CSV table of C-alpha atoms in Angstrom, one decimal:
chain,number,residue,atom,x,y,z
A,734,UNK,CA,0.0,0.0,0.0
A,735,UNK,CA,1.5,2.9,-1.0
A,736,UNK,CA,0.4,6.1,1.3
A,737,UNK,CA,1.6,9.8,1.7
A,738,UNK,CA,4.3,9.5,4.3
A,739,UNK,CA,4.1,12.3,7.2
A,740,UNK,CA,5.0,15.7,6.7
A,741,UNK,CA,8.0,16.6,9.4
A,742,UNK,CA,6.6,17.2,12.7
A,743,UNK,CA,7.3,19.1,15.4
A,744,UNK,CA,8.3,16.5,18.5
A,745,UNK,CA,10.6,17.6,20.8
A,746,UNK,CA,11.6,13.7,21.7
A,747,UNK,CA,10.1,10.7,21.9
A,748,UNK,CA,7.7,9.5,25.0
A,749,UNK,CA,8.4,7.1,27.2
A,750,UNK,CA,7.5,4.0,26.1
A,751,UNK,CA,4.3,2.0,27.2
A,752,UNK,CA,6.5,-1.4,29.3
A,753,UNK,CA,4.9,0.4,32.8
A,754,UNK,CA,1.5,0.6,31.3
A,755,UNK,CA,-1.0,-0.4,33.6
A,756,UNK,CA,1.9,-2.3,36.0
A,757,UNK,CA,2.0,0.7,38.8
A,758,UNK,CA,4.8,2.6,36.8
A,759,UNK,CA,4.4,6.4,36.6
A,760,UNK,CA,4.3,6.1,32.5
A,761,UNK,CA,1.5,3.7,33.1
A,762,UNK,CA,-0.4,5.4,35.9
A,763,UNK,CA,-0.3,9.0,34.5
A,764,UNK,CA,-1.0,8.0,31.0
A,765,UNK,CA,-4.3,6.6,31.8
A,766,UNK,CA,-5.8,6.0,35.3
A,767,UNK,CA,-8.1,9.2,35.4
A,768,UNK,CA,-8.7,9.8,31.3
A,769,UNK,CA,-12.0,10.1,31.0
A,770,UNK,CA,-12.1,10.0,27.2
A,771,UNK,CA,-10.9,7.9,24.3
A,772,UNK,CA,-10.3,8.6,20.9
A,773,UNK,CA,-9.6,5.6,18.3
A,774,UNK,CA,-9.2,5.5,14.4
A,775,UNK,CA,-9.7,2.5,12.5
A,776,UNK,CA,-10.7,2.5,8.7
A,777,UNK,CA,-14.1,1.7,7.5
A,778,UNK,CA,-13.4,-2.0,7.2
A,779,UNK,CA,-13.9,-2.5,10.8
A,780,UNK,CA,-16.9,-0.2,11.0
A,781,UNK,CA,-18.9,-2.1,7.7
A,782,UNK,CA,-17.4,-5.6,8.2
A,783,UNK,CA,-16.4,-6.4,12.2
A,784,UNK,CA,-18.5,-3.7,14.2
A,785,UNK,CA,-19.2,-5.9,17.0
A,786,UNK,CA,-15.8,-6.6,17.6
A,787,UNK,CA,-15.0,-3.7,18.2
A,788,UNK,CA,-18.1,-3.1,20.7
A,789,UNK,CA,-16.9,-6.1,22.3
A,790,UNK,CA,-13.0,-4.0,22.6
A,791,UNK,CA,-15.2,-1.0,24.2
A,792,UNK,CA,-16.8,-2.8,26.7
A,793,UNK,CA,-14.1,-5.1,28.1
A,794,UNK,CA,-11.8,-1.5,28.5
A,795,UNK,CA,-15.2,0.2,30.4
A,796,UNK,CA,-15.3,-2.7,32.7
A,797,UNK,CA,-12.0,-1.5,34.1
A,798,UNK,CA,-12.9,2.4,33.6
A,799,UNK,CA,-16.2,2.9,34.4
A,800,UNK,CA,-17.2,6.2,33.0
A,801,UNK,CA,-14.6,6.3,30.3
A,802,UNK,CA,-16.1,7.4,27.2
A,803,UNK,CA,-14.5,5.9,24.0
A,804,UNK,CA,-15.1,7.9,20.5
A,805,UNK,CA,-14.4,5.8,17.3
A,806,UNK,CA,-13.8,7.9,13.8
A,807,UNK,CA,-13.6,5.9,10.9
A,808,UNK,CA,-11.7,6.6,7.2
A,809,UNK,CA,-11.4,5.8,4.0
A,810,UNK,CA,-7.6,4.3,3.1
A,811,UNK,CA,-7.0,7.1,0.2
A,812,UNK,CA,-7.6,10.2,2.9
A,813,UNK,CA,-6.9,8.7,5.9
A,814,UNK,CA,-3.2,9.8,6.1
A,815,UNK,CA,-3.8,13.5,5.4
A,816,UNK,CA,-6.2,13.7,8.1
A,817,UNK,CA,-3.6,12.2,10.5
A,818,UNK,CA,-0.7,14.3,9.0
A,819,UNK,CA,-2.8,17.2,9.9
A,820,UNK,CA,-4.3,16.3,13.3
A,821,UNK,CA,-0.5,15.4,14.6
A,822,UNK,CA,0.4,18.9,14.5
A,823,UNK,CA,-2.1,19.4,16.7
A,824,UNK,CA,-2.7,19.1,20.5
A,825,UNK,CA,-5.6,16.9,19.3
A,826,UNK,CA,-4.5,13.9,18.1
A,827,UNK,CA,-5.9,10.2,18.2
A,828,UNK,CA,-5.4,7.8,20.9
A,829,UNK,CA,-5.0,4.7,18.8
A,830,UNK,CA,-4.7,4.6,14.8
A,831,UNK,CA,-4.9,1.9,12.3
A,832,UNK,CA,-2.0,2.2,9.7
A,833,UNK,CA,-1.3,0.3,6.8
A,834,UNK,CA,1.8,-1.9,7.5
A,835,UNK,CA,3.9,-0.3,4.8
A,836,UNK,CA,3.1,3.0,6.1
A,837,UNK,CA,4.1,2.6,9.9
A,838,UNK,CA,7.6,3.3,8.9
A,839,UNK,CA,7.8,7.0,7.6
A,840,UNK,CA,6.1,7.5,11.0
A,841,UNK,CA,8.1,5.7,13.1
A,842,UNK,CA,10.7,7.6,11.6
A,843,UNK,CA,9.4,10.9,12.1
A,844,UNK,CA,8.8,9.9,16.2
A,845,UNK,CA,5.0,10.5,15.5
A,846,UNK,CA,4.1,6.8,17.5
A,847,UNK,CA,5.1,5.8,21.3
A,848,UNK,CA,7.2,3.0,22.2
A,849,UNK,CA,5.3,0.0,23.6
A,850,UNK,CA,6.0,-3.0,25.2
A,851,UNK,CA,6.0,-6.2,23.3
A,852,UNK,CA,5.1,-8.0,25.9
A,853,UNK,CA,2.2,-6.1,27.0
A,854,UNK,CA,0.3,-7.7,24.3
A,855,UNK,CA,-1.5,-11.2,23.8
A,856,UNK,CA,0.7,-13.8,21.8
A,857,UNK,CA,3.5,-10.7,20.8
A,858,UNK,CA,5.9,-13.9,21.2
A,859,UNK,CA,4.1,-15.1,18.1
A,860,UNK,CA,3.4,-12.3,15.9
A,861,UNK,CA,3.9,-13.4,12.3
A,862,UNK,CA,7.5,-12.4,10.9
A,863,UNK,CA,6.5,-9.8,8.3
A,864,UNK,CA,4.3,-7.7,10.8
A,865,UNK,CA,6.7,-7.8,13.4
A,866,UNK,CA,9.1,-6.2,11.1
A,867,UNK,CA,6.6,-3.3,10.4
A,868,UNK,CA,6.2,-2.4,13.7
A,869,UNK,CA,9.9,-2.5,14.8
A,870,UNK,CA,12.2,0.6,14.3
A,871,UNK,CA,15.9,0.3,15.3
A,872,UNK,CA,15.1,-2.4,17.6
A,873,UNK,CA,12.2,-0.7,19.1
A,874,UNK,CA,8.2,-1.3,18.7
A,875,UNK,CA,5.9,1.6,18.0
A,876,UNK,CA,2.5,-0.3,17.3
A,877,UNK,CA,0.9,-3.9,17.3
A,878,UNK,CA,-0.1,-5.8,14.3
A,879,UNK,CA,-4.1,-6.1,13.6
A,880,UNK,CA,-4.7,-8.6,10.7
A,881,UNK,CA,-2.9,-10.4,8.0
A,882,UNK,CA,-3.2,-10.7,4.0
A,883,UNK,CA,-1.2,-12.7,2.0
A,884,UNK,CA,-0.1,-13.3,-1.5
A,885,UNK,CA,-0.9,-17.1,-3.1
A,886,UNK,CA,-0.9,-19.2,-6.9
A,887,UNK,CA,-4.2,-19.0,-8.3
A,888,UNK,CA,-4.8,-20.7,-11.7
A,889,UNK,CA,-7.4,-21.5,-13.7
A,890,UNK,CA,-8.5,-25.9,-13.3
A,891,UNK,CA,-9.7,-26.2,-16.8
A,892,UNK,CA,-6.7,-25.0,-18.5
A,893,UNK,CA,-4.3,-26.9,-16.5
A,894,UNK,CA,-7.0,-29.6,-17.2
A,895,UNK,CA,-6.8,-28.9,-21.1
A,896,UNK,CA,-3.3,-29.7,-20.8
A,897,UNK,CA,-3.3,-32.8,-18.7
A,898,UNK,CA,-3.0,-31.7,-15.3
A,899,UNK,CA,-4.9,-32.5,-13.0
A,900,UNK,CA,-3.3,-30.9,-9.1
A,901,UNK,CA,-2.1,-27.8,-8.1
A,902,UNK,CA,1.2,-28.0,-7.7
A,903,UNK,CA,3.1,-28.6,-4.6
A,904,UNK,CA,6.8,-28.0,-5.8
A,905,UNK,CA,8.6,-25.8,-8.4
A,906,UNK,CA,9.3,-28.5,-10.5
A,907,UNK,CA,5.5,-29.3,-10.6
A,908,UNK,CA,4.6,-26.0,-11.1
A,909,UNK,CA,7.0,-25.1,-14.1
A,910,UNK,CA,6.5,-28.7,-15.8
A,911,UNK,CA,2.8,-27.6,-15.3
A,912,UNK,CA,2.9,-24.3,-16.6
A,913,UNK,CA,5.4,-26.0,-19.9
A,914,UNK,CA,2.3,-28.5,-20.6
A,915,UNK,CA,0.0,-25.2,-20.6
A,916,UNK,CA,2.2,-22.9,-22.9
A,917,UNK,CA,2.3,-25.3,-25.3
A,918,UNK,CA,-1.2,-26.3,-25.9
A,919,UNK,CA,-2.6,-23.0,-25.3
A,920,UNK,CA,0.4,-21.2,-27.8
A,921,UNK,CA,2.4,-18.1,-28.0
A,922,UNK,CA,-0.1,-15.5,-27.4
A,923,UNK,CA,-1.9,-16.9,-24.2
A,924,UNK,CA,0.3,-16.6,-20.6
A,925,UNK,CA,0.6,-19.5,-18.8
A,926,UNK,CA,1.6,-17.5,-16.4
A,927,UNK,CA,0.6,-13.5,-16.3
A,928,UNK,CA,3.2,-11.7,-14.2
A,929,UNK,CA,3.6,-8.2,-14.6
A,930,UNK,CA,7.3,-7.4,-15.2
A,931,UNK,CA,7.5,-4.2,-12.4
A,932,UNK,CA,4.8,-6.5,-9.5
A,933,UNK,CA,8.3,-5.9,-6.9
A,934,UNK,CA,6.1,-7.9,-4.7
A,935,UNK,CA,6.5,-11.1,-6.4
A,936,UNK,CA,9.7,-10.0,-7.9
A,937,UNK,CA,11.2,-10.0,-4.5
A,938,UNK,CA,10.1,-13.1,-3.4
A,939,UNK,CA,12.1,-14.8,-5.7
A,940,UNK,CA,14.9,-12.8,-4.4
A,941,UNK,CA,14.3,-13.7,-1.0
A,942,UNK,CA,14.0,-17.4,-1.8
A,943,UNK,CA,17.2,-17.7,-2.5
A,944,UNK,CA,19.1,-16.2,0.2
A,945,UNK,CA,19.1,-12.4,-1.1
A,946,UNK,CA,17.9,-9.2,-0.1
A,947,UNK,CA,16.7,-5.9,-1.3
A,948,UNK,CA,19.3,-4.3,1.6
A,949,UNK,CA,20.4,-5.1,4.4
A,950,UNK,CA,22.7,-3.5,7.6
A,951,UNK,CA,26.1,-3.2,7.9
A,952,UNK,CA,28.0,-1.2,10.7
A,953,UNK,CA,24.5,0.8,11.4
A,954,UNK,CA,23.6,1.5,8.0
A,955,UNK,CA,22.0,0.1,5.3
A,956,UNK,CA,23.2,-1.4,1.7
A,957,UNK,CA,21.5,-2.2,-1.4
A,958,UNK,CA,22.5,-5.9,-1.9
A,959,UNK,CA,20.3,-6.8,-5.3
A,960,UNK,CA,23.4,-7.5,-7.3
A,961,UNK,CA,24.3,-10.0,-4.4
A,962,UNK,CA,24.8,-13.5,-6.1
A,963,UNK,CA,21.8,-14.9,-3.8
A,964,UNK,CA,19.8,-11.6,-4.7
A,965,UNK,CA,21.2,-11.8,-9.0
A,966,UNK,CA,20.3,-15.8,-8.1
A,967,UNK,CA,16.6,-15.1,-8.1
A,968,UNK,CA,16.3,-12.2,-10.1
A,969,UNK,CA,17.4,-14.0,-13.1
A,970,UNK,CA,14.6,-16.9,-12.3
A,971,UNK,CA,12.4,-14.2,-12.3
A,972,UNK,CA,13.2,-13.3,-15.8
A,973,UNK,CA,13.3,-16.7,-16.6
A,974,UNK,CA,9.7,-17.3,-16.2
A,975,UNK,CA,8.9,-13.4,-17.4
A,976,UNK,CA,10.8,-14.4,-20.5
A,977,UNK,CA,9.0,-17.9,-20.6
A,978,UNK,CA,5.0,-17.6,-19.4
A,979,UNK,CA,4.0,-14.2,-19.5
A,980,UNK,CA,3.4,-12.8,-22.9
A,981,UNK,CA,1.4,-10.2,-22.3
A,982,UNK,CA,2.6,-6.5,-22.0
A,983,UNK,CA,5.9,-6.5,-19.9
A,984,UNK,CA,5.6,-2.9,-18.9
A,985,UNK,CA,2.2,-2.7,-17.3
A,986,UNK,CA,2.2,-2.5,-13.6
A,987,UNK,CA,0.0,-5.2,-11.7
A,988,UNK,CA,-2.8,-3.0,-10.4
A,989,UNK,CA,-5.5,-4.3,-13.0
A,990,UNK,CA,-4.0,-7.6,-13.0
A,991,UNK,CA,-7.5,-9.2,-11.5
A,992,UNK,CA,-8.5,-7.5,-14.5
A,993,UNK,CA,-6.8,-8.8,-17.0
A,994,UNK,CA,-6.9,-12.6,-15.9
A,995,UNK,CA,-10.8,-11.8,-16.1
A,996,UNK,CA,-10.0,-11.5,-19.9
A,997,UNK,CA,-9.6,-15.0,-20.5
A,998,UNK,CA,-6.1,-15.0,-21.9
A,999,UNK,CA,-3.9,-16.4,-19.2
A,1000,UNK,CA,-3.8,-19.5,-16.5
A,1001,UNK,CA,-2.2,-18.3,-13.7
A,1002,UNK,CA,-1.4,-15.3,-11.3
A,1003,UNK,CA,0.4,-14.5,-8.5
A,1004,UNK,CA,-1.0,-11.9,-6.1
A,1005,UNK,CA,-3.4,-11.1,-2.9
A,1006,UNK,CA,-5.3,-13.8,-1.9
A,1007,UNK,CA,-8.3,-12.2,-2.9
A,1008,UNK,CA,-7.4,-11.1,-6.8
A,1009,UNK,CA,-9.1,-14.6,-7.9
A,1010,UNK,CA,-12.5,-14.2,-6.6
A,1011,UNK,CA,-12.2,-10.8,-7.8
A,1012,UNK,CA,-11.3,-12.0,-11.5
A,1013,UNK,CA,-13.9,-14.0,-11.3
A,1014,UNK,CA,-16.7,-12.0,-10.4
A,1015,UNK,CA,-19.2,-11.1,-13.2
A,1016,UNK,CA,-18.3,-7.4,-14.0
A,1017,UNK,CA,-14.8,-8.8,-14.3
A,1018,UNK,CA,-15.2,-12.7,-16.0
A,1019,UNK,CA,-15.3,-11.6,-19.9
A,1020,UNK,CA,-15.2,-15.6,-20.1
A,1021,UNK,CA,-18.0,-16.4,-18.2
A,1022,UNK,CA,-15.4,-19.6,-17.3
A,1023,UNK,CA,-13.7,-18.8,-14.2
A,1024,UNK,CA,-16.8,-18.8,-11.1
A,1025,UNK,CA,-16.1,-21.7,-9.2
A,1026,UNK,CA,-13.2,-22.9,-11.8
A,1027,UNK,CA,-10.6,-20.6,-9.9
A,1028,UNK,CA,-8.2,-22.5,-7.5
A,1029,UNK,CA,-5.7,-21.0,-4.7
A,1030,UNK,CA,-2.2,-22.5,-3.9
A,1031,UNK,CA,0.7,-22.2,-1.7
A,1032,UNK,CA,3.3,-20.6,-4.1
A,1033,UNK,CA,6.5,-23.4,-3.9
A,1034,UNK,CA,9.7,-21.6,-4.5
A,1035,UNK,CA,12.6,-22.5,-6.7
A,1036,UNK,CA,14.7,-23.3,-3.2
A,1037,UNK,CA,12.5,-26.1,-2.6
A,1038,UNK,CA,10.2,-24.4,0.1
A,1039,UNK,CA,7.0,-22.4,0.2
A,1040,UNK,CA,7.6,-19.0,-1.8
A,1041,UNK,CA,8.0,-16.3,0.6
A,1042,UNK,CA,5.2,-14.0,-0.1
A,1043,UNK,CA,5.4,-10.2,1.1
A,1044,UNK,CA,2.6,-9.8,4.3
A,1045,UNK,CA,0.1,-7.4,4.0
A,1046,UNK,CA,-2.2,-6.3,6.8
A,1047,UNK,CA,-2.8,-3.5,9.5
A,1048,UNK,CA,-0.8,-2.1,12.6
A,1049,UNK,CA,-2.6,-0.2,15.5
A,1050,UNK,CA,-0.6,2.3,16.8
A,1051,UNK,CA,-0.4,5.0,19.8
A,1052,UNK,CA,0.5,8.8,18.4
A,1053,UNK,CA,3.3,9.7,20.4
A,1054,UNK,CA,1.3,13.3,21.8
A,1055,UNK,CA,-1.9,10.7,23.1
A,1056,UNK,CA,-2.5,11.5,26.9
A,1057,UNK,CA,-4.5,8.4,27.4
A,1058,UNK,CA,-1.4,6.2,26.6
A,1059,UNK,CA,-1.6,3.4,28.9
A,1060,UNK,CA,-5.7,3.1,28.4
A,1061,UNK,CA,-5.1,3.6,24.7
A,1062,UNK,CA,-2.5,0.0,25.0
A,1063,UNK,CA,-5.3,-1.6,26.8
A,1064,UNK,CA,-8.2,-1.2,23.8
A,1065,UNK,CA,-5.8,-2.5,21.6
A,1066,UNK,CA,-4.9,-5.6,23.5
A,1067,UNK,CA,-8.1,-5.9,23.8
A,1068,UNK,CA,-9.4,-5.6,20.2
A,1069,UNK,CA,-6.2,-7.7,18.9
A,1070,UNK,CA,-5.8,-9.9,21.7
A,1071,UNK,CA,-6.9,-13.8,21.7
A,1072,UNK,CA,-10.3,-13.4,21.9
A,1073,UNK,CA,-10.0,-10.7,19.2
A,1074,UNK,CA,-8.6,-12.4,17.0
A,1075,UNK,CA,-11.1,-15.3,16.9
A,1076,UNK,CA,-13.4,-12.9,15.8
A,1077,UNK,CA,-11.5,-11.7,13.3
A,1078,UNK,CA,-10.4,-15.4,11.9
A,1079,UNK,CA,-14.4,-15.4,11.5
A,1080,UNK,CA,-14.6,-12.9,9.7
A,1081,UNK,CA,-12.1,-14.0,6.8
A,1082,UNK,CA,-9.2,-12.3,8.2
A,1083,UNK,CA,-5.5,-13.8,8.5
A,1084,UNK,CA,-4.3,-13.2,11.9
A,1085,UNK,CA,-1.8,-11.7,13.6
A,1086,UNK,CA,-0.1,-14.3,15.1
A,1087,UNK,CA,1.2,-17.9,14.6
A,1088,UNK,CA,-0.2,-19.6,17.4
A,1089,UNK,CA,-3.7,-18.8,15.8
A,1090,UNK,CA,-2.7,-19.3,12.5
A,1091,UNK,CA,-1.7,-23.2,13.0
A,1092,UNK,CA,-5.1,-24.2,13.2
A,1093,UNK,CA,-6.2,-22.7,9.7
A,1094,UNK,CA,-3.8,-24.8,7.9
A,1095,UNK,CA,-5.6,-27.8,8.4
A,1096,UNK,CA,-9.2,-26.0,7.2
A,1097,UNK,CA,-9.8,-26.2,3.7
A,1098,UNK,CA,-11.4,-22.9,3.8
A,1099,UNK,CA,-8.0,-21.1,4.9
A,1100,UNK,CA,-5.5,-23.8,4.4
A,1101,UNK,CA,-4.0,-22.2,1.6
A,1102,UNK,CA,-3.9,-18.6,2.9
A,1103,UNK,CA,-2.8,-19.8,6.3
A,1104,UNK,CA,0.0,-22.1,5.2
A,1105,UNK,CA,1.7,-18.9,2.7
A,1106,UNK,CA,1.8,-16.7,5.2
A,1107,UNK,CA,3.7,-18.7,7.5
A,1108,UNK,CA,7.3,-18.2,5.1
A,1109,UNK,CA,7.5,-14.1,4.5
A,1110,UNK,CA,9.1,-11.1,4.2
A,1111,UNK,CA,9.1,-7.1,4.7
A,1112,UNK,CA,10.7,-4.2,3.1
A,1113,UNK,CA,13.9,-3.0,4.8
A,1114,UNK,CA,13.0,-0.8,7.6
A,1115,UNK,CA,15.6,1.5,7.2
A,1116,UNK,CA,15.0,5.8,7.5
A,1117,UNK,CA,14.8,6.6,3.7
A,1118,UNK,CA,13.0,3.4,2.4
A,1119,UNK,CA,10.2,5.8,1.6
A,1120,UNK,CA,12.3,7.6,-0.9
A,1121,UNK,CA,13.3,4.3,-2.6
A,1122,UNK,CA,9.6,3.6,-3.0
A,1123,UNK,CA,8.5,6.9,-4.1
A,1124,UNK,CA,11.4,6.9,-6.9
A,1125,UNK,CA,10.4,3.8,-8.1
A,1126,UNK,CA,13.7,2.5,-8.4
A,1127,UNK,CA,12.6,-1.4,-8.2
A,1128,UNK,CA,9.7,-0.9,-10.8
A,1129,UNK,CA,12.3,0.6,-13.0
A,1130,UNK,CA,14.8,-2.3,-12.2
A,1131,UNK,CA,12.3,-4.7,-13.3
A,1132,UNK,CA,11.0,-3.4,-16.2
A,1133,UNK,CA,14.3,-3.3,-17.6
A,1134,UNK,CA,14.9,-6.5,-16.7
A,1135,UNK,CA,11.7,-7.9,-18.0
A,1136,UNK,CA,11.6,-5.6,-21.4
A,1137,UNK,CA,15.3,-6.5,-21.6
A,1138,UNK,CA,16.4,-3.2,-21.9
A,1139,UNK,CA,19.1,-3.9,-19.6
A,1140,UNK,CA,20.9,-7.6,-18.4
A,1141,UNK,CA,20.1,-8.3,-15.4
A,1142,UNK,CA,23.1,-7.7,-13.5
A,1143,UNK,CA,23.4,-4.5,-14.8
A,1144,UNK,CA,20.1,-3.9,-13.8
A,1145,UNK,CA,20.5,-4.8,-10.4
A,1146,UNK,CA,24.0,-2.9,-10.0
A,1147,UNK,CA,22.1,0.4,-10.8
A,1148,UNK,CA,19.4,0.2,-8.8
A,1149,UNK,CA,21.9,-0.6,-5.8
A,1150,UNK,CA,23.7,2.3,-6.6
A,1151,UNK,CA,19.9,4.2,-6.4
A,1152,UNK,CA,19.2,2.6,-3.2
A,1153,UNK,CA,22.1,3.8,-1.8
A,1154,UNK,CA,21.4,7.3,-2.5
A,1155,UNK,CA,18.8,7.5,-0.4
A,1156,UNK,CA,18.3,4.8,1.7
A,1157,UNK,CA,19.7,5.7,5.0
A,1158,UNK,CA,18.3,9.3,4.5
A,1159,UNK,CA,15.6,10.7,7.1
């Protein structure tokens, strides 16, 4: 998700963090023992899909604070970030805020969030690698991961049926003899496999599959590493099956990809679990093929293990000028705690922790969701990672690579060289 980071603000220094909360410490005590009110932001999902849940959040914080009044505002995603900008330069801001898990880092940067204590939380032990990561800046935590989304395979049954196959695939080898049988049969202007050449999502995964890295720290700073052997190592496999499988347009970007598969012209994606039921709903099936002919799997990666797939999701976090700190720590325990997420398993949502996930691998329903999520990754949390993103130096990397404007290598040397520029920047 790509969202306006925060304009510079004002803070003096960072709050103390939130490890006395509720324990008898004075952080704890003065942060929330006589606050009468309680001010939380969440985006409209939870207001139109979970509302009870977070009723049920409410009540279990009132039971300890009787008379403490708790106000909910809900946004949309695109203008939810401007509001907050704004309302952090105030004396007014939020007590608890959902954020995007690719956008906690420009404010952790920026000191808008309070510390908190890890272990303050229900299952923290457990969180799921790739939100851990987006809540962790320079070994410190500034918010508490929500839900989960991953990315999966989806392919279409009766075209790998057309060509003889008959199972998703559960290794690489499966997967690319699979896809070989469907190139063939279907010929050179259908996609076994549509990947958009700039998707760094799945692009990355490759990378990270085989021992690479976008960047990583050295001596308290970070590197660009893509022209790493284990980074160059699965780069060129993603050109391989670029090069191979899709045949479509290798500079288009992957935000109408549902759209395109709903065309009818290629077997197989690689995206967020829900692009297939998207493709396949009736303003989107130009077929009139793909209800009910649509199938999720685990992605297998070329190492010999599950893919690592980027994690999506949502963080709550506490803004750093909150006076209700320790209260505000207690409402999200409380809404993302065990019980919490049970509801929001039953709602259709990953969650955020791998002592809940467990059990959805063995339900047919989440299985396949359940079990990708379990191998991921997150984008380098390092100060000027918003700048690499905004200058769109991997898109760029990739097209190249995919369009073969440039060798691979060379690719990746100059985009490690752009990376550099900015990366450690705040």
């Amino acid at each position: 998700m790509k969202r306006k980071l925060i304009a510079a603000i004002g803070v003096a220094g960072m709050m103390a963090g939130l490890a006395a909360c509720g324990s008898g410490g004075d952080g704890g005590d003065k942060a929330g023992a006589d606050v009468e009110e309680l001010t939380v932001w969440l985006t409209v999902d939870a207001q139109n899909n979970w509302p009870e849940l977070v009723k049920a959040a409410d009540d279990a914080v009132t039971a300890k604070h009787p008379g403490l009044k708790i106000r909910h505002e809900y946004y949309g995603w695109p203008d939810k970030n401007a509001k907050l900008d704004a309302v952090l330069a105030t004396d007014k801001a939020p007590d608890v805020v959902e954020m995007g898990n690719t956008e906690m880092l420009g404010y952790m940067v920026k000191g808008a969030f309070a510390e908190v204590d890890p272990k303050r939380f229900d299952r923290s032990d457990a969180w799921l690698d790739g939100l851990r990561e987006s809540v962790t800046y320079e070994g410190r935590t500034y918010g508490v991961p929500y839900y989960a989304g991953g990315r999966v395979g989806n392919w279409r049954k009766d075209v790998a049926a057309e060509a003889g196959v008959k199972a998703p695939p559960r290794t690489y080898a499966e997967l690319t003899a699979a896809l070989d049988a469907i190139q063939k049969k279907k010929g050179p202007t259908f996609s076994a496999w549509y990947q958009p050449s700039p998707d760094w999502y799945a692009a990355m995964s490759f990378v990270y599959d085989a021992g690479g890295a976008i960047a990583e720290k050295e001596g308290g700073r970070w590197k660009a590493s893509l022209s790493s052997p284990e980074s160059l190592k699965g780069l060129n496999e993603y050109k391989k099956v670029l090069d191979t499988y899709m045949k479509a347009d290798k500079t288009k970007d992957e935000s109408d990809r549902y759209i395109v598969y709903g065309q009818g012209n290629a077997g197989m994606i690689f995206g967020a679990a829900w692009e297939g039921a998207t493709a396949e709903d009736p303003k989107n099936d130009k077929t009139g093929k793909l209800k009910g002919n649509l199938e999720n799997f685990v992605m297998p990666g070329p190492s010999g293990g599950n893919m690592p797939v980027f994690l999506g999701g949502s963080d709550l976090a506490i803004p750093v000028k909150s006076k209700a700190q320790g209260v505000a720590a207690e409402w999200i325990n409380a809404f993302t705690g065990a019980r919490g997420q049970q509801g929001l398993i039953a709602k259709g949502n990953l969650p955020n922790n791998k002592t809940d996930l467990a059990p959805l691998k063995g339900d047919p329903k989440t299985a396949v969701p359940a079990t990708a999520a379990e191998s991921s990754w997150f984008v380098p949390m390092a100060p000027g990672w918003g700048q690499v993103e905004k200058a769109q130096i991997l898109k760029t990397m990739l097209q190249e690579i995919g369009t073969g404007k440039k060798p691979v290598e060379e690719a990746a040397k100059a985009a490690d060289e752009a990376i550099d520029k900015v990366i450690n920047t705040k």
